[in-house]
Coordinates of C-alpha atoms in Angstrom, one line a residue:
X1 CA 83.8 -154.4 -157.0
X2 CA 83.2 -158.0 -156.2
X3 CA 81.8 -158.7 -152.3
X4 CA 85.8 -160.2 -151.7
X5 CA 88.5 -158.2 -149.3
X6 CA 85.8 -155.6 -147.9
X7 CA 82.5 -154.6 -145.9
X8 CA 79.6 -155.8 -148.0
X9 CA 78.0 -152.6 -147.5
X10 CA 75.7 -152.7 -150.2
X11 CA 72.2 -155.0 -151.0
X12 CA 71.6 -155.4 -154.0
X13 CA 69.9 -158.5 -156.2
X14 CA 72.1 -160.6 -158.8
X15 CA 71.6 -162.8 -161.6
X16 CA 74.3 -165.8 -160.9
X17 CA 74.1 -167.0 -164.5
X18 CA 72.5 -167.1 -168.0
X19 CA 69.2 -168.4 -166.0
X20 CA 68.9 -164.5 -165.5
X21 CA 67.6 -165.6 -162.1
X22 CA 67.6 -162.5 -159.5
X23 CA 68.2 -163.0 -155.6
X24 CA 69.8 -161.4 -152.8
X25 CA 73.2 -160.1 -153.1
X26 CA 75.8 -158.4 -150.7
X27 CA 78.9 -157.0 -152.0
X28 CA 80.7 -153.4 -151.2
X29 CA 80.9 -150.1 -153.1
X30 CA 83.7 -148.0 -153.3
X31 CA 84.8 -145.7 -151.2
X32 CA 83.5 -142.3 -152.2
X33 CA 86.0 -140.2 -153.8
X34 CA 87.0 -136.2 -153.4
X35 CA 84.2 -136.0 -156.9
X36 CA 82.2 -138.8 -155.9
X37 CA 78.3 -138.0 -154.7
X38 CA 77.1 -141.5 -152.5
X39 CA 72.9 -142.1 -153.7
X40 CA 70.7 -143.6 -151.3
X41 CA 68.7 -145.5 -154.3
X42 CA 65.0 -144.9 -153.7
X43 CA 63.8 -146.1 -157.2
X44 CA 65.3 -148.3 -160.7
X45 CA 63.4 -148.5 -163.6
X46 CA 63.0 -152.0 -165.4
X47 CA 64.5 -151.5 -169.0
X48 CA 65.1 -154.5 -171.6
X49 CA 68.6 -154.5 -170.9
X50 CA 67.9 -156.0 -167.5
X51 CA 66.6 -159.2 -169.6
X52 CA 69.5 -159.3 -171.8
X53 CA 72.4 -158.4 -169.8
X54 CA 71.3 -160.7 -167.2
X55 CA 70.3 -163.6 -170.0
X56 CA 73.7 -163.1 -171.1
X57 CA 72.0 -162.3 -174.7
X58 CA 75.2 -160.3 -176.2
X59 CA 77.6 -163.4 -174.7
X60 CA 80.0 -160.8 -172.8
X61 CA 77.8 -160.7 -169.1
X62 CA 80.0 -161.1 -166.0
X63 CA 78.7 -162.5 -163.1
X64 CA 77.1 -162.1 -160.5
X65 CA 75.4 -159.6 -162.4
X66 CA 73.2 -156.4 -160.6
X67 CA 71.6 -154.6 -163.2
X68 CA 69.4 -151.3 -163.3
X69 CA 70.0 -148.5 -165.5
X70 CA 67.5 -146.2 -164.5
X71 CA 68.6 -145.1 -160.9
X72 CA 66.8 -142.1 -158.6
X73 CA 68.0 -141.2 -155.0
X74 CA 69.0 -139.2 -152.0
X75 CA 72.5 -137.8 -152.1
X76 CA 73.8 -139.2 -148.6
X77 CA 77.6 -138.1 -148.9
X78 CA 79.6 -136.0 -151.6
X79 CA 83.2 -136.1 -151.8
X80 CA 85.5 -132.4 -150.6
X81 CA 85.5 -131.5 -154.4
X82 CA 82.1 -132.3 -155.3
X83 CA 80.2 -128.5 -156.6
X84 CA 76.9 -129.4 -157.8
X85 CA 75.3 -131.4 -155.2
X86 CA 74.8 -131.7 -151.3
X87 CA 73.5 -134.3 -149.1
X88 CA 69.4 -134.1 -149.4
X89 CA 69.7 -133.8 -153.5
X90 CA 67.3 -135.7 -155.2
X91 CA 69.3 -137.2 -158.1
X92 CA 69.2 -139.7 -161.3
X93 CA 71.5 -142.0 -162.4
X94 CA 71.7 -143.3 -166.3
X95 CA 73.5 -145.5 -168.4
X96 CA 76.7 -144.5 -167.9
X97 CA 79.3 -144.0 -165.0
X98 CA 82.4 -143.1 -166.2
X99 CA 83.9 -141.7 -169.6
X100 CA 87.4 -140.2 -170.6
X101 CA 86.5 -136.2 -170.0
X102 CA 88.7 -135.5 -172.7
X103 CA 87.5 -136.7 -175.9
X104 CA 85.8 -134.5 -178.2
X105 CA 82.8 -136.6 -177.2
X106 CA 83.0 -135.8 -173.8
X107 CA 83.9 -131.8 -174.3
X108 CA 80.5 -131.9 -176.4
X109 CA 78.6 -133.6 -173.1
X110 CA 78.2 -136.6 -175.6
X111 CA 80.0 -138.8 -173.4
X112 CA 77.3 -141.6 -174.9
X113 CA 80.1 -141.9 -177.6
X114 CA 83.4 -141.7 -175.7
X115 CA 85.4 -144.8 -176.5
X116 CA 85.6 -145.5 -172.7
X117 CA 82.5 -145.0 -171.7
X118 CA 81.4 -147.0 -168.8
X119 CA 77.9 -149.0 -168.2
X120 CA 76.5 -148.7 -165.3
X121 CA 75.9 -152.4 -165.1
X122 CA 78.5 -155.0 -166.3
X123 CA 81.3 -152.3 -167.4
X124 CA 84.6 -152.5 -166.4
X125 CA 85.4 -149.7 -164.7
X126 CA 88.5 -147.3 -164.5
X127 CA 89.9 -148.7 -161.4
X128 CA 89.4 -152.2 -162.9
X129 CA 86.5 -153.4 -161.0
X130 CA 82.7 -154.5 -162.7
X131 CA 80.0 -152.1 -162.3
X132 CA 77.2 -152.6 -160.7
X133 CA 73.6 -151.2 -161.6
X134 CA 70.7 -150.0 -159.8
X135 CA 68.6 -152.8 -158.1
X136 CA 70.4 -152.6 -155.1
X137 CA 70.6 -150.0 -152.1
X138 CA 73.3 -147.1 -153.1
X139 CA 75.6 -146.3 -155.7
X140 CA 78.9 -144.3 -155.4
X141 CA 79.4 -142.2 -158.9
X142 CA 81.3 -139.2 -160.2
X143 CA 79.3 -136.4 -159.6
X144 CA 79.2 -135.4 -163.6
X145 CA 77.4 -138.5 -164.6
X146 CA 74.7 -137.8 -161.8
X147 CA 71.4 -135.5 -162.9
X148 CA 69.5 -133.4 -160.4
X149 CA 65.7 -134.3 -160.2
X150 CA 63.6 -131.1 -159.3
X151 CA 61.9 -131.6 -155.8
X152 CA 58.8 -131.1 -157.6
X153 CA 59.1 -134.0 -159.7
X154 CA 58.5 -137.8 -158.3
X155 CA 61.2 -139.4 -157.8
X156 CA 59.4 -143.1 -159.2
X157 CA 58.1 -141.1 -162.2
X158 CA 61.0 -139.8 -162.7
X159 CA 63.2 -143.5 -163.2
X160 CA 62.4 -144.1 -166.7
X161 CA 63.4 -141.0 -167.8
X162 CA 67.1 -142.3 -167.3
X163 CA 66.6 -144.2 -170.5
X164 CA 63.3 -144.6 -172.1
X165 CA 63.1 -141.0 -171.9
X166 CA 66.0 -140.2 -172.8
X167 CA 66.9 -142.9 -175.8
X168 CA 64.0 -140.7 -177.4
X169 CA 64.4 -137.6 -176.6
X170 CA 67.7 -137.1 -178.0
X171 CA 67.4 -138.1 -181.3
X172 CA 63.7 -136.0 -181.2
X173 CA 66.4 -132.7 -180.3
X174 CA 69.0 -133.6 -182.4
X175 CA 67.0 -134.1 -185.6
X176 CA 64.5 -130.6 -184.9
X177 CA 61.3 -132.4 -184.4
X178 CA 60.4 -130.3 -181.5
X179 CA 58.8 -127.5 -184.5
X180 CA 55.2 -127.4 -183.7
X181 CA 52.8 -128.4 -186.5
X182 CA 55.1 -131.0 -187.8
X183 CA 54.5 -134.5 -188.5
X184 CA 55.3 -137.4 -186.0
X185 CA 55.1 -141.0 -186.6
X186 CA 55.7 -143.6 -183.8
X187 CA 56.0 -147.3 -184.2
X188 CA 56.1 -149.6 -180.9
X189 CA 53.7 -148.1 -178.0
X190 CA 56.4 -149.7 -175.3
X191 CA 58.4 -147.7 -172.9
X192 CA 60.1 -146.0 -175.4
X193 CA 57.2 -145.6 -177.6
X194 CA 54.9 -143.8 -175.2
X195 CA 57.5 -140.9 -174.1
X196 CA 58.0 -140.2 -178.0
X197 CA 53.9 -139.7 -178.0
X198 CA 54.3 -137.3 -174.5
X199 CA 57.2 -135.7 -175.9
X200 CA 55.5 -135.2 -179.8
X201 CA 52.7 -133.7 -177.7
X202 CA 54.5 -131.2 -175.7
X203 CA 56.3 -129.9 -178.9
X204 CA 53.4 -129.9 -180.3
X205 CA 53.7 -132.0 -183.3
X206 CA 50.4 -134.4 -184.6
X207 CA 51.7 -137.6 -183.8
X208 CA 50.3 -141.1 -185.3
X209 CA 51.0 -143.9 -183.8
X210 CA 51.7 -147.1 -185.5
X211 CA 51.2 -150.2 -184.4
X212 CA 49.8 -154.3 -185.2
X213 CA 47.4 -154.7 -183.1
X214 CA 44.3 -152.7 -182.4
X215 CA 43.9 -153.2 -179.1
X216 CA 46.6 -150.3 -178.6
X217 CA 44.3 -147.8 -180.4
X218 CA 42.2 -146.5 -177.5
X219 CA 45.4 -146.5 -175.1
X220 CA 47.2 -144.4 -177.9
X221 CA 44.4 -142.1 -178.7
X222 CA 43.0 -141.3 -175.5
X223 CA 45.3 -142.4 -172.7
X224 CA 48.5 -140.4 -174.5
X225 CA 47.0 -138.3 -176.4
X226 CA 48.2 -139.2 -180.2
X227 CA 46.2 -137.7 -182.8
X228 CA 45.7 -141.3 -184.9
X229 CA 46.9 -144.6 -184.9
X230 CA 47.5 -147.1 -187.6
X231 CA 47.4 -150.2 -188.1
X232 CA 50.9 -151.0 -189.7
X233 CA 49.6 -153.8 -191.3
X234 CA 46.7 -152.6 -193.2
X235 CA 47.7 -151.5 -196.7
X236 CA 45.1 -149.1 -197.0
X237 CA 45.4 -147.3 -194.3
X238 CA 49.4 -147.0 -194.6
X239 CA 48.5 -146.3 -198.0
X240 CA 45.8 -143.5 -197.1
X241 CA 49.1 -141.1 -195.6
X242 CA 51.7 -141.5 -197.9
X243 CA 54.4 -138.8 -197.7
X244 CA 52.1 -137.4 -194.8
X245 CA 55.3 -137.2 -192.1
X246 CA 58.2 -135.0 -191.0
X247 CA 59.6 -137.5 -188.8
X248 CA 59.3 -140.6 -187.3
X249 CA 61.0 -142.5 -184.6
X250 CA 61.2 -146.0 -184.5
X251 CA 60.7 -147.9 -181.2
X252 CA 60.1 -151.3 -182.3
X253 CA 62.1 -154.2 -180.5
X254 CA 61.1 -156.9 -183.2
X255 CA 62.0 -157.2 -186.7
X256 CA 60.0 -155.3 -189.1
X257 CA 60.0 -154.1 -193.6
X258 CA 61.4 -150.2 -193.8
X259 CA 60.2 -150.0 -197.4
X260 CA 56.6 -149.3 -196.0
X261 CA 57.3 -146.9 -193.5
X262 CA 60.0 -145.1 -195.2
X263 CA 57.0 -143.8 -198.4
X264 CA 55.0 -142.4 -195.4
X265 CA 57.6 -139.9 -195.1
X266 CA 57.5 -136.3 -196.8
X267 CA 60.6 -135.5 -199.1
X268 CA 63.3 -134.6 -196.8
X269 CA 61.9 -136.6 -194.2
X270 CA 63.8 -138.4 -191.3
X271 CA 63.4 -142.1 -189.1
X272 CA 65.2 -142.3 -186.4
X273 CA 66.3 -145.9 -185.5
X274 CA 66.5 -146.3 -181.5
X275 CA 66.1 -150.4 -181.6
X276 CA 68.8 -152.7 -182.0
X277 CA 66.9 -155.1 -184.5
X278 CA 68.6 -157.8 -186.4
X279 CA 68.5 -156.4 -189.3
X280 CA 67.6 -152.9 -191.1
X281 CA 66.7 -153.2 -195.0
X282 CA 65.1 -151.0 -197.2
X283 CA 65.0 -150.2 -201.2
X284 CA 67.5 -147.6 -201.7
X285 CA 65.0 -145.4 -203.9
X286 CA 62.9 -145.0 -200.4
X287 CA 65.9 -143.0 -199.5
X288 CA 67.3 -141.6 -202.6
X289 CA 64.2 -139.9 -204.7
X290 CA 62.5 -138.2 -201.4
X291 CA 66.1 -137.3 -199.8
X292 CA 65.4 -138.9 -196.7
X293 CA 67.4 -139.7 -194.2
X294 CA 67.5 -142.7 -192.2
X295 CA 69.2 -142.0 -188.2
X296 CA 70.5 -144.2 -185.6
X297 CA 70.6 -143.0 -181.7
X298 CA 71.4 -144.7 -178.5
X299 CA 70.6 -142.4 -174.9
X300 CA 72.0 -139.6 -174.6
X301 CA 75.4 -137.3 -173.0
X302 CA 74.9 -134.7 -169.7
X303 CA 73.5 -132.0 -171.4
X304 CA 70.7 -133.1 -173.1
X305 CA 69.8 -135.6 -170.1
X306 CA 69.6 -132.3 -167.8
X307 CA 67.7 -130.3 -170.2
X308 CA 64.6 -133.3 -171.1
X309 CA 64.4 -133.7 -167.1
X310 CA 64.0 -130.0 -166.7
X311 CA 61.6 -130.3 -169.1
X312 CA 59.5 -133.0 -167.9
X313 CA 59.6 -131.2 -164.6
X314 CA 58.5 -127.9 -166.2
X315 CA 55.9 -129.3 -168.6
X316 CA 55.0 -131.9 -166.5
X317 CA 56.0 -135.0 -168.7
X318 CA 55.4 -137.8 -166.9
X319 CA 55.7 -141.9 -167.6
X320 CA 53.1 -144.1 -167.2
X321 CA 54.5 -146.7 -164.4
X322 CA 53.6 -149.7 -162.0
X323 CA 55.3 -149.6 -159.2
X324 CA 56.7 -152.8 -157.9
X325 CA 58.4 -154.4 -154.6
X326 CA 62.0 -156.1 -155.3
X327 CA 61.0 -159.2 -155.0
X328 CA 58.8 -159.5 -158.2
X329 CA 61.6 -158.8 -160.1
X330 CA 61.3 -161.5 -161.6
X331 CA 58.1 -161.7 -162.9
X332 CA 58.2 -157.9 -164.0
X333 CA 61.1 -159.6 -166.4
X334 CA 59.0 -162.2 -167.6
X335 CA 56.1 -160.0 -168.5
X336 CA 58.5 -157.5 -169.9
X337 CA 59.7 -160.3 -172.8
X338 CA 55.9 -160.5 -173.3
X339 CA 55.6 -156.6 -173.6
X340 CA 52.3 -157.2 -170.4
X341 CA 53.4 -153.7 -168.9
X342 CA 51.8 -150.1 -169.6
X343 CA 54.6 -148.8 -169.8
X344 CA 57.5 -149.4 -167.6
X345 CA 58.1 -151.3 -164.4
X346 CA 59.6 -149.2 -161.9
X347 CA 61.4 -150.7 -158.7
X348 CA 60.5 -149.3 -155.2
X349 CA 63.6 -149.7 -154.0
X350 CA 63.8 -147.8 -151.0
X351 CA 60.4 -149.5 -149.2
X352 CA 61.2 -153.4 -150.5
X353 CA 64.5 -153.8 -150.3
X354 CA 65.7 -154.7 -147.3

């Protein structure tokens, strides 16, 4: 809802234009609604899509534009209907506010696919108003897009789950590569990248991780815990573990050959895709004479979002972070283009924005 015809009740901080420039913004929430849960915001992860939604990259952004897709908080008010949560909750909030509830989609808890699914950020939502995300000082959603956060798990660990954590995990479930002694490869050590390793590790796969430059080895090998790294550009050593893998996922933001990675897989063997790259290519015999299969994946619905949070909370999974004040939002931006973050900027919310 646009800061017009109401109390500007909510602070939040807006990219005006293209310039994907954040600064203070005031503008109201709805009113919360008989299944509506009202989040204090304590924490927002800084994910990509903050760059390119507020940078206007995909050439549909509206503005003023709040983004912040990774949301934790205090439930502060629930609606007379509302059964799962009371005031005091700790909560998390995704990439999605809304869906249909009556697709087959959404009676799976895949609501990730429902034709009207809303964005938290820059969707249009059912009443007709433009949703906006978590860099700002609340949030009023429906109560079955909100997730509940154990008490024992912190709450600014527990931000990037919301979609670095999940964008992996799902596809990890979906394809079975949670069988221990299995094979996992990992290309791109980003945000995404280093929950594959955590998760990989708590299945108890061997993971390799792959990546260009070297100077990732030690942070993979002995910060997360991967059992080898490559150097995806070395023939040899890509050569060396041919049809070595089970599975691999595929973080990698930049544009990069399939052919060599798809030979490292065993026969049957599956990549999961969970980057938008320009363009996906590979020889059809790298698919065809192993019978592999190639995936694509995007978050994930209710259910599985609840059970990888109960998980990390159980097996204590937890994302490397820095923790920053609102007002370098900007700069966390800047050095996120330049991948300078291990491994995900989280927004202290609660204590900087004021």
């Amino acid at each position: 809802m646009s800061s017009e015809g109401g109390k500007e009740d909510c602070l939040g901080w807006a990219a005006r234009d293209p310039s994907g420039f954040l600064s203070p913004y005031k503008f109201t929430r709805r009113a919360v609604g008989s299944e509506d849960v009202s989040i204090k915001i304590t924490h927002c992860g800084v994910c990509y899509a903050d760059v390119a939604w507020t940078r206007n990259v995909q050439g549909h952004s509206k503005y003023p534009l709040v983004p912040g897709h990774e949301i934790v908080g205090i439930v502060k008010q629930v609606g007379s209907s509302v059964q799962r949560f009371k005031v005091g909750d700790h909560v998390g909030v995704g990439t999605y506010v809304n869906s249909c509830r009556e697709c087959e989609y959404c009676n799976d808890r895949l609501e990730t696919q429902c034709e009207k699914a809303v964005l938290t950020f820059d969707g249009i939502d059912a009443d007709g108003t433009v949703t906006k995300g978590g860099y700002s000082s609340h949030i009023v959603i429906h109560e079955r897009y909100c997730f509940r956060i154990p008490e024992n798990y912190p709450m600014d660990l527990a931000a990037p789950l919301l979609c670095a954590g999940i964008t992996v995990y799902t596809p990890m479930i979906r394809h079975k590569m949670n069988q221990p002694g299995k094979s996992l490869g990992v290309i791109g050590l980003g945000g995404l990248g280093h929950m594959a390793v955590k998760f990989g590790k708590a299945f108890g796969l061997k993971v390799t991780v792959f990546s260009t430059s070297i100077s990732k080895k030690e942070e993979a090998l002995s910060l997360l815990g991967a059992d080898h790294f490559v150097i995806s550009s070395d023939l040899e050593q890509m050569k060396a573990i041919a049809k070595s893998l089970d599975f691999i996922i595929d973080t990698a933001a930049g544009d990069h050959p399939f052919d060599p990675y798809m030979s490292l897989l065993k026969t049957g063997g599956i990549l999961a895709l969970v980057g938008f790259l320009s363009e996906v290519k590979f020889s059809p015999a790298s698919l065809n004479l192993n019978m592999r299969t190639v995936s694509g994946s995007v978050t994930g619905g209710t259910k599985d979002t609840q059970e990888m949070i109960d998980l990390c909370a159980a097996q204590k999974i937890y994302p490397n972070i820095e923790v920053i004040p609102i007002d370098y939002a900007n700069e966390a931006l800047e050095r996120l283009i330049k991948r300078d973050v291990k491994y995900r900027f989280v927004i202290d919310i609660e204590n900087s924005l004021k």
